[in-house]
Short mmCIF file of the C-alpha atoms (twelve columns), coordinates in Angstrom:
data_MODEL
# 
_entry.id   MODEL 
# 
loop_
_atom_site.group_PDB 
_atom_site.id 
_atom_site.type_symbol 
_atom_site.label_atom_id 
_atom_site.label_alt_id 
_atom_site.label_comp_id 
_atom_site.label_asym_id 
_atom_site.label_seq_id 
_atom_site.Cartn_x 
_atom_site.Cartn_y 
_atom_site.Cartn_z 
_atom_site.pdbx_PDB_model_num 
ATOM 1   C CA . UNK A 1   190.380 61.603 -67.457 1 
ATOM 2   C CA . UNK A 2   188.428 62.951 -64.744 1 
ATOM 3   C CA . UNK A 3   184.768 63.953 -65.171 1 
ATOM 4   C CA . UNK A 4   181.507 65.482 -63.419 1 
ATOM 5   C CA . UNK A 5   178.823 63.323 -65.064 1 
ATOM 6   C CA . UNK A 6   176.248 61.551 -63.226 1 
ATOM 7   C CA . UNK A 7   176.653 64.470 -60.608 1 
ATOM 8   C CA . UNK A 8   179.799 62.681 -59.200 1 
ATOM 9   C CA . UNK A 9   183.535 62.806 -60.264 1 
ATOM 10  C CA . UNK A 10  184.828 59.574 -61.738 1 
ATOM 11  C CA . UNK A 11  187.437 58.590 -63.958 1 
ATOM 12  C CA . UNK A 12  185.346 57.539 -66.683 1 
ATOM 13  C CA . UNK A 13  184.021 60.110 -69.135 1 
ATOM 14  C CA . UNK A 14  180.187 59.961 -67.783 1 
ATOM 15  C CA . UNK A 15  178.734 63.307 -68.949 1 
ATOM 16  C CA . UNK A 16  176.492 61.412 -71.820 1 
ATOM 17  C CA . UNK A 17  174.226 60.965 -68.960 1 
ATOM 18  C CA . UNK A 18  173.698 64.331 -68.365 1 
ATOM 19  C CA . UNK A 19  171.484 66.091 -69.733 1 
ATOM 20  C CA . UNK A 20  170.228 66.932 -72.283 1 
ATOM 21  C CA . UNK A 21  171.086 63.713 -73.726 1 
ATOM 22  C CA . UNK A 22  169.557 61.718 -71.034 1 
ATOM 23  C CA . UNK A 23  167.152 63.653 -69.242 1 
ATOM 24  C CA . UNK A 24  166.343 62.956 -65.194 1 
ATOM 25  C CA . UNK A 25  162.268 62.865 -66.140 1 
ATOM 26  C CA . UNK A 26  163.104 60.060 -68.387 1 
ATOM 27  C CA . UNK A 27  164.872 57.465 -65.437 1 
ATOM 28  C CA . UNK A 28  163.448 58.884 -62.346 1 
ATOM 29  C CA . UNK A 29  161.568 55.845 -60.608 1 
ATOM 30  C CA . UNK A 30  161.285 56.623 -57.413 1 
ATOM 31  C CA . UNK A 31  161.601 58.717 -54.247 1 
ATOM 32  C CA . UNK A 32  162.572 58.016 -50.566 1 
ATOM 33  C CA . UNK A 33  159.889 57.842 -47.973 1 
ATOM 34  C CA . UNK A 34  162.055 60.391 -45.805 1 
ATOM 35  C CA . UNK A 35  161.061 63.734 -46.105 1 
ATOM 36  C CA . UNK A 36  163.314 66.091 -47.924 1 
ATOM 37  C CA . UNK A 37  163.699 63.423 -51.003 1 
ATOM 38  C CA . UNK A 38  165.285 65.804 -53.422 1 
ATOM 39  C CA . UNK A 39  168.935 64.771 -54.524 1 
ATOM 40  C CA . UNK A 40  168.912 62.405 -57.085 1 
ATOM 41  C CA . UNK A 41  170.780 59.155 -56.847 1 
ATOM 42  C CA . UNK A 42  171.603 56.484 -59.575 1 
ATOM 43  C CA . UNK A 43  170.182 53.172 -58.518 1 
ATOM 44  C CA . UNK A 44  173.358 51.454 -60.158 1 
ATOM 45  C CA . UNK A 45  176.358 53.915 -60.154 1 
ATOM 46  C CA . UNK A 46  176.644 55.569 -63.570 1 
ATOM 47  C CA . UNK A 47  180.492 54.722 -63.499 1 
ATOM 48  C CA . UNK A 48  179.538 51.150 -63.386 1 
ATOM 49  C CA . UNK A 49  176.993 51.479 -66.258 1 
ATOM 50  C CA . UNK A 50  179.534 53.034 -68.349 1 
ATOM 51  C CA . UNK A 51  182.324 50.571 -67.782 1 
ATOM 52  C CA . UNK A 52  180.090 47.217 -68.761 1 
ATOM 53  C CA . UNK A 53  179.169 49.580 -71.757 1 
ATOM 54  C CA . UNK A 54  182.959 49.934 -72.507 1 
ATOM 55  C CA . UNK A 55  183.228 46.162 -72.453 1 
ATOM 56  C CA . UNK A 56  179.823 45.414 -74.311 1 
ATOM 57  C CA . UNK A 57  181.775 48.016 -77.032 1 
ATOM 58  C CA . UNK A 58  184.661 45.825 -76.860 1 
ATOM 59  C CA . UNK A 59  182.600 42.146 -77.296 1 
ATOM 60  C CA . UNK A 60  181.034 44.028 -80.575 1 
ATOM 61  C CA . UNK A 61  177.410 44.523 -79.209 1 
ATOM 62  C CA . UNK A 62  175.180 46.139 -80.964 1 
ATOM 63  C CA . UNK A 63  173.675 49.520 -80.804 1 
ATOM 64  C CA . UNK A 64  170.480 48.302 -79.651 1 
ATOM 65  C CA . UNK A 65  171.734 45.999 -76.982 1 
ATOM 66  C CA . UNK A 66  173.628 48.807 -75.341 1 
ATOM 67  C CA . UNK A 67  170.635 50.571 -75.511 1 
ATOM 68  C CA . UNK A 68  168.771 48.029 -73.957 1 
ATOM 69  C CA . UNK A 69  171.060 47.461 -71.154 1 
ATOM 70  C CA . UNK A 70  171.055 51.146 -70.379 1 
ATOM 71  C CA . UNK A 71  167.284 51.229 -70.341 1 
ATOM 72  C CA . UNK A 72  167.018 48.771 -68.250 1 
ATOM 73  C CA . UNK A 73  169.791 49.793 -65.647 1 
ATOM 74  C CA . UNK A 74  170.264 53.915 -65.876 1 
ATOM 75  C CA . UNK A 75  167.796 54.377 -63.076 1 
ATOM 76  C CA . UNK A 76  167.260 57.681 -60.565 1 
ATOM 77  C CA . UNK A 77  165.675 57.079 -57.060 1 
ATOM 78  C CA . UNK A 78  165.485 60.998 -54.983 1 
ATOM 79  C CA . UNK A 79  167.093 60.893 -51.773 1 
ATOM 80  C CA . UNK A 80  167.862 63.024 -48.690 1 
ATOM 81  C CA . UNK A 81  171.076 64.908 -48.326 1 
ATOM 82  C CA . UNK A 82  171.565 62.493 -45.358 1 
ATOM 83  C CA . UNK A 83  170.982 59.066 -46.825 1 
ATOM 84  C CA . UNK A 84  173.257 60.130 -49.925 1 
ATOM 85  C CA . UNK A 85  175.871 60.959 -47.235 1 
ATOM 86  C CA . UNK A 86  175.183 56.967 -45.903 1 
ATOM 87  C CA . UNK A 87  175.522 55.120 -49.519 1 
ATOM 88  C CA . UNK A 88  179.052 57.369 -49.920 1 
ATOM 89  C CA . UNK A 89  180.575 57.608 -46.407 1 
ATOM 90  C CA . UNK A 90  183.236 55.232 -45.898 1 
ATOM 91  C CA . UNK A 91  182.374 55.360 -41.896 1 
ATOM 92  C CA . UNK A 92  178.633 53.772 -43.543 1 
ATOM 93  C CA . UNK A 93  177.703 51.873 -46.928 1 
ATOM 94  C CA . UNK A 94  180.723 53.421 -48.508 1 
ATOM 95  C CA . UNK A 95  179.116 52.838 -52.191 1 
ATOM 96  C CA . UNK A 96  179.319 56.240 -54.226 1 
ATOM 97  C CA . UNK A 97  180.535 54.094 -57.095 1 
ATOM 98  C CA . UNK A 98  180.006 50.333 -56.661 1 
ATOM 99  C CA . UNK A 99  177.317 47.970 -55.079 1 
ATOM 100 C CA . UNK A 100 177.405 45.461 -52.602 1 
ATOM 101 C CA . UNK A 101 180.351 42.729 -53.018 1 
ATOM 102 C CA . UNK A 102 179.539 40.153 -54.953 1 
ATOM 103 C CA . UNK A 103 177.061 42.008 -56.635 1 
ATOM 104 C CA . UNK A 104 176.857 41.990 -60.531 1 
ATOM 105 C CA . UNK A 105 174.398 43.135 -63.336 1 
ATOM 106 C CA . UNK A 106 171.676 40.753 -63.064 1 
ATOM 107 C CA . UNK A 107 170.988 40.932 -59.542 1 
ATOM 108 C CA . UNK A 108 168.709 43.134 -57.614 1 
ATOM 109 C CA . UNK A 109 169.365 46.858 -58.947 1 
ATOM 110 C CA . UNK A 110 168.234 48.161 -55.264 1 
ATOM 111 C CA . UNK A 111 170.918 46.350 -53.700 1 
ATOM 112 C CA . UNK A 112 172.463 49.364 -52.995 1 
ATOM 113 C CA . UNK A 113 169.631 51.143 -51.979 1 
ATOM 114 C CA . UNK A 114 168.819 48.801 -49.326 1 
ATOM 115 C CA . UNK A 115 172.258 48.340 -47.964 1 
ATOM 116 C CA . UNK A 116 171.862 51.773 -47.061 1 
ATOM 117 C CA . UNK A 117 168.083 51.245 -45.311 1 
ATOM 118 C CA . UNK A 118 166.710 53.323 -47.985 1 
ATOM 119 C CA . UNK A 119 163.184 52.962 -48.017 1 
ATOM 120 C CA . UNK A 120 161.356 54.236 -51.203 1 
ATOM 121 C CA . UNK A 121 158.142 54.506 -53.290 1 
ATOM 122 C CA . UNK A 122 157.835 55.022 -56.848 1 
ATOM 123 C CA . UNK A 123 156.909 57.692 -58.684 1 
ATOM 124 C CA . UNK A 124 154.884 58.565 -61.923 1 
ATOM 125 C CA . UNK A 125 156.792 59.983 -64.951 1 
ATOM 126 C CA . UNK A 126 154.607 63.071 -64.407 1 
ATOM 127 C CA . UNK A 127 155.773 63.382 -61.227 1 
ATOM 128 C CA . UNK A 128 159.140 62.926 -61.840 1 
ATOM 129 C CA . UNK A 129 159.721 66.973 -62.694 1 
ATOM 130 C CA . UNK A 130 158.693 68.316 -59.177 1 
ATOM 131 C CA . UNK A 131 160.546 65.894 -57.603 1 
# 
């Protein structure tokens, strides 16, 4: 099954974190220092959230530690049109869905962020609407 959610196509049904369920305002962190910021990227690709939610389904966890575990990893950083082209082009980071090898939950969330030089600076919730 082939979806849209998380603003990418994947094969995992993602669209629970689109809105309105999940709004942007509530997991926007952060913005590139380039100028033109204004696509949003997930920190951690949503298709990877979903699948370790699959399996925490599958090891019986509860509610509240899926929860948890997508509170503390669904995370949006705004980037330029041009650094989102790096993190996906296979020719560059090549990481539209995954995060540096070796990589697994636990480790540095920005991994991704900095494979792709991505320098950023966070941003207050208020903030996160115009963004």
């Amino acid at each position: 099954m082939s979806s849209e959610g998380c603003g990418r196509k994947s094969n995992l049904p993602t669209r629970v974190w689109d809105r309105p369920l999940i709004d942007d305002e509530l997991v926007t962190i952060g913005r590139s220092t380039s100028i033109g910021a204004k696509q949003r990227e997930h920190v951690i690709p949503c298709v990877m959230i979903v699948r370790a939610c699959h399996e925490m389904l599958t090891r019986d966890a509860s509610d509240e530690d899926i929860a948890a575990f997508i509170s503390q990893h669904l995370k949006i950083v705004h980037v330029t049109p041009e650094e989102a082209r790096r993190l996906d082009s296979v020719n560059a980071v090549g990481m539209r869905q995954s995060m540096p090898a070796n990589w697994q939950f636990g480790d540095d969330p920005y991994a991704r962020l900095r494979a792709a030089g991505i320098e950023w600076e966070p941003i207050e919730a208020a903030d996160a609407e115009n963004a």
